[in-house]
C-alpha cells in the first residue's frame, strides 16, 4: 500500500488508559497537588484508592516534535493535483502525566503556575514552526495555519501562532491563519490551492490530518 505519512521525528504512540488508584494516576495526582500547594501537602499512598474515575494518558517518543503528512505519488484521480504537506506539532506526553497540550491550559485555569510547561511547549513549537516554514519555501512560499476558534486549548493555539509568526519573520513566506472548519473544507474540495498546512497539537489538528491522509492515501 502507499505510504502517506513521513515522520520527521516520530508519531505519538497509542493512548493508554489508566484508572484512579493506579500508579500513573497517583503520580499525576501527586504532581498536581505538589504544584498547587508548593509541595506543602503530600498525597499519602493509597489515598486515591477506590476512586471511580479514568483518564487517558498518551506517551510520545522521546524527542518527538513534528509529524508531516504528504500524499503518495500515486494519488486518487480526484486529488492528482494536490501537493499539500500537513505539518502537525507533537508535544511531549510522558506516561505519568497529562499531555502538555492539556496541562498548559488546565493548570492556569486552576491557578497553578506552569512556567516550566510553557517553556517546553515553546521550545517544541519552535521546531515545528521552523519545519513548516522550511517546507513552505519549497512549496509556493505559502503557509496556512489551522486555528480552532472555539477550543479549550486557547493557550496552546496562542503559543503556536507566536511560534509560526517568529519562524516566518523575514522568510518571504506568506502566512494565513484560518479556522479549522474552512481548512478542512478546502482540503476536501480544493486541496490544490493549499501548499503547507501547519497545526498545533490538538484533537482538531489530528482529525484534519487523518481526514487528509484518508483522502489522498
PDB file of N, CA and C in Angstrom, residues 99-184:
ATOM      1  N   UNK A  99      -0.944  15.063  28.996  1.00  0.00           N
ATOM      2  CA  UNK A  99      -0.192  15.673  27.900  1.00  0.00           C
ATOM      3  C   UNK A  99       0.006  17.163  28.135  1.00  0.00           C
ATOM      4  N   UNK A 100       1.114  17.688  27.649  1.00  0.00           N
ATOM      5  CA  UNK A 100       1.410  19.113  27.812  1.00  0.00           C
ATOM      6  C   UNK A 100       0.305  19.982  27.226  1.00  0.00           C
ATOM      7  N   UNK A 101      -0.288  19.541  26.140  1.00  0.00           N
ATOM      8  CA  UNK A 101      -1.321  20.358  25.500  1.00  0.00           C
ATOM      9  C   UNK A 101      -2.511  20.570  26.430  1.00  0.00           C
ATOM     10  N   UNK A 102      -2.714  19.663  27.363  1.00  0.00           N
ATOM     11  CA  UNK A 102      -3.776  19.833  28.349  1.00  0.00           C
ATOM     12  C   UNK A 102      -3.295  20.627  29.556  1.00  0.00           C
ATOM     13  N   UNK A 103      -2.088  20.319  30.015  1.00  0.00           N
ATOM     14  CA  UNK A 103      -1.569  20.962  31.217  1.00  0.00           C
ATOM     15  C   UNK A 103      -1.472  22.478  31.065  1.00  0.00           C
ATOM     16  N   UNK A 104      -1.024  22.932  29.893  1.00  0.00           N
ATOM     17  CA  UNK A 104      -0.795  24.364  29.685  1.00  0.00           C
ATOM     18  C   UNK A 104      -2.081  25.179  29.808  1.00  0.00           C
ATOM     19  N   UNK A 105      -3.213  24.558  29.533  1.00  0.00           N
ATOM     20  CA  UNK A 105      -4.482  25.263  29.706  1.00  0.00           C
ATOM     21  C   UNK A 105      -5.174  24.903  31.017  1.00  0.00           C
ATOM     22  N   UNK A 106      -5.003  23.670  31.487  1.00  0.00           N
ATOM     23  CA  UNK A 106      -5.654  23.219  32.720  1.00  0.00           C
ATOM     24  C   UNK A 106      -5.035  23.865  33.956  1.00  0.00           C
ATOM     25  N   UNK A 107      -3.722  23.909  34.029  1.00  0.00           N
ATOM     26  CA  UNK A 107      -3.055  24.451  35.206  1.00  0.00           C
ATOM     27  C   UNK A 107      -3.415  25.916  35.477  1.00  0.00           C
ATOM     28  N   UNK A 108      -3.253  26.812  34.487  1.00  0.00           N
ATOM     29  CA  UNK A 108      -3.580  28.214  34.745  1.00  0.00           C
ATOM     30  C   UNK A 108      -5.042  28.412  35.143  1.00  0.00           C
ATOM     31  N   UNK A 109      -5.941  27.630  34.531  1.00  0.00           N
ATOM     32  CA  UNK A 109      -7.363  27.748  34.856  1.00  0.00           C
ATOM     33  C   UNK A 109      -7.627  27.361  36.306  1.00  0.00           C
ATOM     34  N   UNK A 110      -6.713  26.570  36.866  1.00  0.00           N
ATOM     35  CA  UNK A 110      -6.849  26.138  38.260  1.00  0.00           C
ATOM     36  C   UNK A 110      -5.971  26.958  39.194  1.00  0.00           C
ATOM     37  N   UNK A 111      -5.344  28.003  38.645  1.00  0.00           N
ATOM     38  CA  UNK A 111      -4.494  28.858  39.463  1.00  0.00           C
ATOM     39  C   UNK A 111      -3.148  28.257  39.784  1.00  0.00           C
ATOM     40  N   UNK A 112      -2.716  27.299  38.961  1.00  0.00           N
ATOM     41  CA  UNK A 112      -1.448  26.610  39.202  1.00  0.00           C
ATOM     42  C   UNK A 112      -0.395  27.115  38.224  1.00  0.00           C
ATOM     43  N   UNK A 113       0.764  27.548  38.705  1.00  0.00           N
ATOM     44  CA  UNK A 113       1.831  28.023  37.809  1.00  0.00           C
ATOM     45  C   UNK A 113       2.294  26.910  36.867  1.00  0.00           C
ATOM     46  N   UNK A 114       2.634  27.267  35.638  1.00  0.00           N
ATOM     47  CA  UNK A 114       3.121  26.259  34.690  1.00  0.00           C
ATOM     48  C   UNK A 114       4.191  26.842  33.782  1.00  0.00           C
ATOM     49  N   UNK A 115       5.079  27.641  34.342  1.00  0.00           N
ATOM     50  CA  UNK A 115       6.141  28.268  33.550  1.00  0.00           C
ATOM     51  C   UNK A 115       7.022  27.240  32.860  1.00  0.00           C
ATOM     52  N   UNK A 116       7.347  26.165  33.581  1.00  0.00           N
ATOM     53  CA  UNK A 116       8.214  25.126  33.008  1.00  0.00           C
ATOM     54  C   UNK A 116       7.528  24.438  31.831  1.00  0.00           C
ATOM     55  N   UNK A 117       6.240  24.165  31.982  1.00  0.00           N
ATOM     56  CA  UNK A 117       5.499  23.509  30.914  1.00  0.00           C
ATOM     57  C   UNK A 117       5.382  24.414  29.685  1.00  0.00           C
ATOM     58  N   UNK A 118       5.142  25.693  29.901  1.00  0.00           N
ATOM     59  CA  UNK A 118       5.044  26.640  28.790  1.00  0.00           C
ATOM     60  C   UNK A 118       6.376  26.735  28.044  1.00  0.00           C
ATOM     61  N   UNK A 119       7.474  26.705  28.788  1.00  0.00           N
ATOM     62  CA  UNK A 119       8.797  26.750  28.164  1.00  0.00           C
ATOM     63  C   UNK A 119       9.011  25.522  27.279  1.00  0.00           C
ATOM     64  N   UNK A 120       8.553  24.361  27.731  1.00  0.00           N
ATOM     65  CA  UNK A 120       8.661  23.135  26.933  1.00  0.00           C
ATOM     66  C   UNK A 120       7.849  23.259  25.653  1.00  0.00           C
ATOM     67  N   UNK A 121       6.639  23.772  25.779  1.00  0.00           N
ATOM     68  CA  UNK A 121       5.776  23.928  24.615  1.00  0.00           C
ATOM     69  C   UNK A 121       6.408  24.878  23.607  1.00  0.00           C
ATOM     70  N   UNK A 122       6.926  26.000  24.085  1.00  0.00           N
ATOM     71  CA  UNK A 122       7.549  26.982  23.191  1.00  0.00           C
ATOM     72  C   UNK A 122       8.726  26.369  22.433  1.00  0.00           C
ATOM     73  N   UNK A 123       9.556  25.619  23.133  1.00  0.00           N
ATOM     74  CA  UNK A 123      10.730  25.005  22.502  1.00  0.00           C
ATOM     75  C   UNK A 123      10.323  23.999  21.437  1.00  0.00           C
ATOM     76  N   UNK A 124       9.290  23.225  21.732  1.00  0.00           N
ATOM     77  CA  UNK A 124       8.827  22.218  20.780  1.00  0.00           C
ATOM     78  C   UNK A 124       8.135  22.863  19.579  1.00  0.00           C
ATOM     79  N   UNK A 125       7.291  23.849  19.850  1.00  0.00           N
ATOM     80  CA  UNK A 125       6.588  24.532  18.768  1.00  0.00           C
ATOM     81  C   UNK A 125       7.550  25.284  17.850  1.00  0.00           C
ATOM     82  N   UNK A 126       8.644  25.786  18.394  1.00  0.00           N
ATOM     83  CA  UNK A 126       9.622  26.496  17.571  1.00  0.00           C
ATOM     84  C   UNK A 126      10.186  25.568  16.501  1.00  0.00           C
ATOM     85  N   UNK A 127      10.399  24.306  16.853  1.00  0.00           N
ATOM     86  CA  UNK A 127      10.921  23.320  15.895  1.00  0.00           C
ATOM     87  C   UNK A 127       9.884  23.007  14.822  1.00  0.00           C
ATOM     88  N   UNK A 128       8.642  22.836  15.250  1.00  0.00           N
ATOM     89  CA  UNK A 128       7.578  22.557  14.287  1.00  0.00           C
ATOM     90  C   UNK A 128       7.374  23.732  13.339  1.00  0.00           C
ATOM     91  N   UNK A 129       7.362  24.927  13.895  1.00  0.00           N
ATOM     92  CA  UNK A 129       7.161  26.130  13.083  1.00  0.00           C
ATOM     93  C   UNK A 129       8.269  26.276  12.047  1.00  0.00           C
ATOM     94  N   UNK A 130       9.495  26.011  12.449  1.00  0.00           N
ATOM     95  CA  UNK A 130      10.608  26.118  11.513  1.00  0.00           C
ATOM     96  C   UNK A 130      10.500  25.071  10.410  1.00  0.00           C
ATOM     97  N   UNK A 131      10.052  23.882  10.784  1.00  0.00           N
ATOM     98  CA  UNK A 131       9.843  22.827   9.792  1.00  0.00           C
ATOM     99  C   UNK A 131       8.799  23.262   8.775  1.00  0.00           C
ATOM    100  N   UNK A 132       7.704  23.841   9.259  1.00  0.00           N
ATOM    101  CA  UNK A 132       6.628  24.282   8.373  1.00  0.00           C
ATOM    102  C   UNK A 132       7.100  25.385   7.432  1.00  0.00           C
ATOM    103  N   UNK A 133       7.840  26.336   7.957  1.00  0.00           N
ATOM    104  CA  UNK A 133       8.339  27.447   7.140  1.00  0.00           C
ATOM    105  C   UNK A 133       9.323  26.937   6.092  1.00  0.00           C
ATOM    106  N   UNK A 134      10.207  26.044   6.482  1.00  0.00           N
ATOM    107  CA  UNK A 134      11.181  25.488   5.531  1.00  0.00           C
ATOM    108  C   UNK A 134      10.481  24.747   4.392  1.00  0.00           C
ATOM    109  N   UNK A 135       9.435  23.996   4.727  1.00  0.00           N
ATOM    110  CA  UNK A 135       8.687  23.277   3.696  1.00  0.00           C
ATOM    111  C   UNK A 135       7.924  24.249   2.800  1.00  0.00           C
ATOM    112  N   UNK A 136       7.393  25.317   3.398  1.00  0.00           N
ATOM    113  CA  UNK A 136       6.647  26.303   2.623  1.00  0.00           C
ATOM    114  C   UNK A 136       7.537  27.002   1.596  1.00  0.00           C
ATOM    115  N   UNK A 137       8.800  27.209   1.932  1.00  0.00           N
ATOM    116  CA  UNK A 137       9.734  27.836   0.997  1.00  0.00           C
ATOM    117  C   UNK A 137       9.888  26.998  -0.274  1.00  0.00           C
ATOM    118  N   UNK A 138       9.655  25.695  -0.148  1.00  0.00           N
ATOM    119  CA  UNK A 138       9.789  24.793  -1.288  1.00  0.00           C
ATOM    120  C   UNK A 138       8.438  24.475  -1.922  1.00  0.00           C
ATOM    121  N   UNK A 139       7.383  25.091  -1.363  1.00  0.00           N
ATOM    122  CA  UNK A 139       6.035  24.751  -1.821  1.00  0.00           C
ATOM    123  C   UNK A 139       5.185  26.012  -1.960  1.00  0.00           C
ATOM    124  N   UNK A 140       5.636  26.922  -2.825  1.00  0.00           N
ATOM    125  CA  UNK A 140       4.858  28.106  -3.140  1.00  0.00           C
ATOM    126  C   UNK A 140       4.960  29.264  -2.171  1.00  0.00           C
ATOM    127  N   UNK A 141       5.853  29.152  -1.178  1.00  0.00           N
ATOM    128  CA  UNK A 141       6.017  30.230  -0.190  1.00  0.00           C
ATOM    129  C   UNK A 141       4.689  30.608   0.468  1.00  0.00           C
ATOM    130  N   UNK A 142       3.843  29.605   0.681  1.00  0.00           N
ATOM    131  CA  UNK A 142       2.539  29.849   1.280  1.00  0.00           C
ATOM    132  C   UNK A 142       2.316  28.884   2.436  1.00  0.00           C
ATOM    133  N   UNK A 143       1.935  29.431   3.578  1.00  0.00           N
ATOM    134  CA  UNK A 143       1.714  28.620   4.772  1.00  0.00           C
ATOM    135  C   UNK A 143       0.348  28.935   5.367  1.00  0.00           C
ATOM    136  N   UNK A 144      -0.494  27.924   5.467  1.00  0.00           N
ATOM    137  CA  UNK A 144      -1.811  28.072   6.072  1.00  0.00           C
ATOM    138  C   UNK A 144      -1.782  27.452   7.461  1.00  0.00           C
ATOM    139  N   UNK A 145      -2.142  28.232   8.466  1.00  0.00           N
ATOM    140  CA  UNK A 145      -2.122  27.745   9.846  1.00  0.00           C
ATOM    141  C   UNK A 145      -3.545  27.464  10.304  1.00  0.00           C
ATOM    142  N   UNK A 146      -3.792  26.207  10.657  1.00  0.00           N
ATOM    143  CA  UNK A 146      -5.112  25.792  11.126  1.00  0.00           C
ATOM    144  C   UNK A 146      -5.334  26.290  12.546  1.00  0.00           C
ATOM    145  N   UNK A 147      -6.436  26.991  12.769  1.00  0.00           N
ATOM    146  CA  UNK A 147      -6.752  27.527  14.095  1.00  0.00           C
ATOM    147  C   UNK A 147      -8.169  27.113  14.481  1.00  0.00           C
ATOM    148  N   UNK A 148      -8.297  26.492  15.624  1.00  0.00           N
ATOM    149  CA  UNK A 148      -9.614  26.128  16.143  1.00  0.00           C
ATOM    150  C   UNK A 148     -10.114  27.289  16.991  1.00  0.00           C
ATOM    151  N   UNK A 149     -11.167  27.971  16.501  1.00  0.00           N
ATOM    152  CA  UNK A 149     -11.610  29.193  17.176  1.00  0.00           C
ATOM    153  C   UNK A 149     -12.187  28.920  18.565  1.00  0.00           C
ATOM    154  N   UNK A 150     -13.114  28.009  18.658  1.00  0.00           N
ATOM    155  CA  UNK A 150     -13.719  27.681  19.953  1.00  0.00           C
ATOM    156  C   UNK A 150     -13.049  26.420  20.478  1.00  0.00           C
ATOM    157  N   UNK A 151     -12.188  26.579  21.438  1.00  0.00           N
ATOM    158  CA  UNK A 151     -11.417  25.439  21.912  1.00  0.00           C
ATOM    159  C   UNK A 151     -10.992  25.599  23.355  1.00  0.00           C
ATOM    160  N   UNK A 152     -10.777  24.471  24.002  1.00  0.00           N
ATOM    161  CA  UNK A 152     -10.260  24.511  25.376  1.00  0.00           C
ATOM    162  C   UNK A 152      -8.757  24.758  25.369  1.00  0.00           C
ATOM    163  N   UNK A 153      -8.145  24.657  24.178  1.00  0.00           N
ATOM    164  CA  UNK A 153      -6.697  24.842  24.061  1.00  0.00           C
ATOM    165  C   UNK A 153      -6.354  26.261  23.615  1.00  0.00           C
ATOM    166  N   UNK A 154      -6.920  27.246  24.246  1.00  0.00           N
ATOM    167  CA  UNK A 154      -6.686  28.637  23.846  1.00  0.00           C
ATOM    168  C   UNK A 154      -5.214  29.019  23.966  1.00  0.00           C
ATOM    169  N   UNK A 155      -4.578  28.643  25.058  1.00  0.00           N
ATOM    170  CA  UNK A 155      -3.171  28.991  25.276  1.00  0.00           C
ATOM    171  C   UNK A 155      -2.272  28.260  24.287  1.00  0.00           C
ATOM    172  N   UNK A 156      -2.582  27.021  24.003  1.00  0.00           N
ATOM    173  CA  UNK A 156      -1.809  26.237  23.032  1.00  0.00           C
ATOM    174  C   UNK A 156      -1.872  26.907  21.663  1.00  0.00           C
ATOM    175  N   UNK A 157      -3.064  27.305  21.247  1.00  0.00           N
ATOM    176  CA  UNK A 157      -3.208  27.993  19.968  1.00  0.00           C
ATOM    177  C   UNK A 157      -2.381  29.270  19.932  1.00  0.00           C
ATOM    178  N   UNK A 158      -2.435  30.025  21.016  1.00  0.00           N
ATOM    179  CA  UNK A 158      -1.703  31.292  21.093  1.00  0.00           C
ATOM    180  C   UNK A 158      -0.199  31.066  20.978  1.00  0.00           C
ATOM    181  N   UNK A 159       0.299  30.071  21.684  1.00  0.00           N
ATOM    182  CA  UNK A 159       1.737  29.785  21.655  1.00  0.00           C
ATOM    183  C   UNK A 159       2.177  29.306  20.273  1.00  0.00           C
ATOM    184  N   UNK A 160       1.312  28.542  19.601  1.00  0.00           N
ATOM    185  CA  UNK A 160       1.665  28.055  18.270  1.00  0.00           C
ATOM    186  C   UNK A 160       1.682  29.196  17.263  1.00  0.00           C
ATOM    187  N   UNK A 161       0.712  30.076  17.360  1.00  0.00           N
ATOM    188  CA  UNK A 161       0.670  31.219  16.456  1.00  0.00           C
ATOM    189  C   UNK A 161       1.905  32.102  16.655  1.00  0.00           C
ATOM    190  N   UNK A 162       2.329  32.261  17.898  1.00  0.00           N
ATOM    191  CA  UNK A 162       3.539  33.040  18.176  1.00  0.00           C
ATOM    192  C   UNK A 162       4.758  32.379  17.542  1.00  0.00           C
ATOM    193  N   UNK A 163       4.836  31.056  17.647  1.00  0.00           N
ATOM    194  CA  UNK A 163       5.976  30.328  17.080  1.00  0.00           C
ATOM    195  C   UNK A 163       6.023  30.465  15.566  1.00  0.00           C
ATOM    196  N   UNK A 164       4.862  30.360  14.916  1.00  0.00           N
ATOM    197  CA  UNK A 164       4.786  30.498  13.463  1.00  0.00           C
ATOM    198  C   UNK A 164       5.185  31.903  13.037  1.00  0.00           C
ATOM    199  N   UNK A 165       4.690  32.901  13.757  1.00  0.00           N
ATOM    200  CA  UNK A 165       4.998  34.295  13.429  1.00  0.00           C
ATOM    201  C   UNK A 165       6.497  34.562  13.529  1.00  0.00           C
ATOM    202  N   UNK A 166       7.117  34.045  14.580  1.00  0.00           N
ATOM    203  CA  UNK A 166       8.559  34.242  14.773  1.00  0.00           C
ATOM    204  C   UNK A 166       9.365  33.515  13.707  1.00  0.00           C
ATOM    205  N   UNK A 167       8.989  32.276  13.404  1.00  0.00           N
ATOM    206  CA  UNK A 167       9.743  31.484  12.427  1.00  0.00           C
ATOM    207  C   UNK A 167       9.620  32.036  11.018  1.00  0.00           C
ATOM    208  N   UNK A 168       8.493  32.632  10.700  1.00  0.00           N
ATOM    209  CA  UNK A 168       8.258  33.113   9.331  1.00  0.00           C
ATOM    210  C   UNK A 168       8.732  34.544   9.100  1.00  0.00           C
ATOM    211  N   UNK A 169       9.082  35.237  10.172  1.00  0.00           N
ATOM    212  CA  UNK A 169       9.515  36.635  10.044  1.00  0.00           C
ATOM    213  C   UNK A 169      10.717  36.751   9.109  1.00  0.00           C
ATOM    214  N   UNK A 170      10.577  37.563   8.064  1.00  0.00           N
ATOM    215  CA  UNK A 170      11.674  37.781   7.128  1.00  0.00           C
ATOM    216  C   UNK A 170      11.974  36.616   6.207  1.00  0.00           C
ATOM    217  N   UNK A 171      11.108  35.601   6.200  1.00  0.00           N
ATOM    218  CA  UNK A 171      11.365  34.404   5.387  1.00  0.00           C
ATOM    219  C   UNK A 171      10.824  34.515   3.968  1.00  0.00           C
ATOM    220  N   UNK A 172       9.909  35.472   3.762  1.00  0.00           N
ATOM    221  CA  UNK A 172       9.283  35.573   2.454  1.00  0.00           C
ATOM    222  C   UNK A 172       8.084  34.666   2.301  1.00  0.00           C
ATOM    223  N   UNK A 173       7.753  33.929   3.352  1.00  0.00           N
ATOM    224  CA  UNK A 173       6.605  33.019   3.329  1.00  0.00           C
ATOM    225  C   UNK A 173       5.350  33.768   3.775  1.00  0.00           C
ATOM    226  N   UNK A 174       4.298  33.688   2.970  1.00  0.00           N
ATOM    227  CA  UNK A 174       3.020  34.320   3.313  1.00  0.00           C
ATOM    228  C   UNK A 174       2.253  33.398   4.254  1.00  0.00           C
ATOM    229  N   UNK A 175       1.895  33.911   5.415  1.00  0.00           N
ATOM    230  CA  UNK A 175       1.211  33.106   6.432  1.00  0.00           C
ATOM    231  C   UNK A 175      -0.237  33.546   6.556  1.00  0.00           C
ATOM    232  N   UNK A 176      -1.131  32.570   6.562  1.00  0.00           N
ATOM    233  CA  UNK A 176      -2.553  32.858   6.676  1.00  0.00           C
ATOM    234  C   UNK A 176      -3.130  32.002   7.800  1.00  0.00           C
ATOM    235  N   UNK A 177      -3.704  32.636   8.825  1.00  0.00           N
ATOM    236  CA  UNK A 177      -4.320  31.911   9.935  1.00  0.00           C
ATOM    237  C   UNK A 177      -5.798  31.713   9.594  1.00  0.00           C
ATOM    238  N   UNK A 178      -6.199  30.441   9.495  1.00  0.00           N
ATOM    239  CA  UNK A 178      -7.536  30.111   9.008  1.00  0.00           C
ATOM    240  C   UNK A 178      -8.229  29.157   9.975  1.00  0.00           C
ATOM    241  N   UNK A 179      -9.533  29.320  10.122  1.00  0.00           N
ATOM    242  CA  UNK A 179     -10.314  28.447  11.002  1.00  0.00           C
ATOM    243  C   UNK A 179     -10.262  27.002  10.561  1.00  0.00           C
ATOM    244  N   UNK A 180     -10.348  26.108  11.538  1.00  0.00           N
ATOM    245  CA  UNK A 180     -10.213  24.676  11.249  1.00  0.00           C
ATOM    246  C   UNK A 180     -11.288  24.154  10.289  1.00  0.00           C
ATOM    247  N   UNK A 181     -12.509  24.669  10.414  1.00  0.00           N
ATOM    248  CA  UNK A 181     -13.579  24.210   9.527  1.00  0.00           C
ATOM    249  C   UNK A 181     -13.287  24.581   8.081  1.00  0.00           C
ATOM    250  N   UNK A 182     -12.813  25.805   7.858  1.00  0.00           N
ATOM    251  CA  UNK A 182     -12.501  26.245   6.494  1.00  0.00           C
ATOM    252  C   UNK A 182     -11.323  25.461   5.917  1.00  0.00           C
ATOM    253  N   UNK A 183     -10.314  25.215   6.743  1.00  0.00           N
ATOM    254  CA  UNK A 183      -9.162  24.437   6.270  1.00  0.00           C
ATOM    255  C   UNK A 183      -9.602  23.033   5.881  1.00  0.00           C
ATOM    256  N   UNK A 184     -10.419  22.415   6.711  1.00  0.00           N
ATOM    257  CA  UNK A 184     -10.896  21.059   6.422  1.00  0.00           C
ATOM    258  C   UNK A 184     -11.693  21.028   5.124  1.00  0.00           C
TER     259      UNK A 184
END
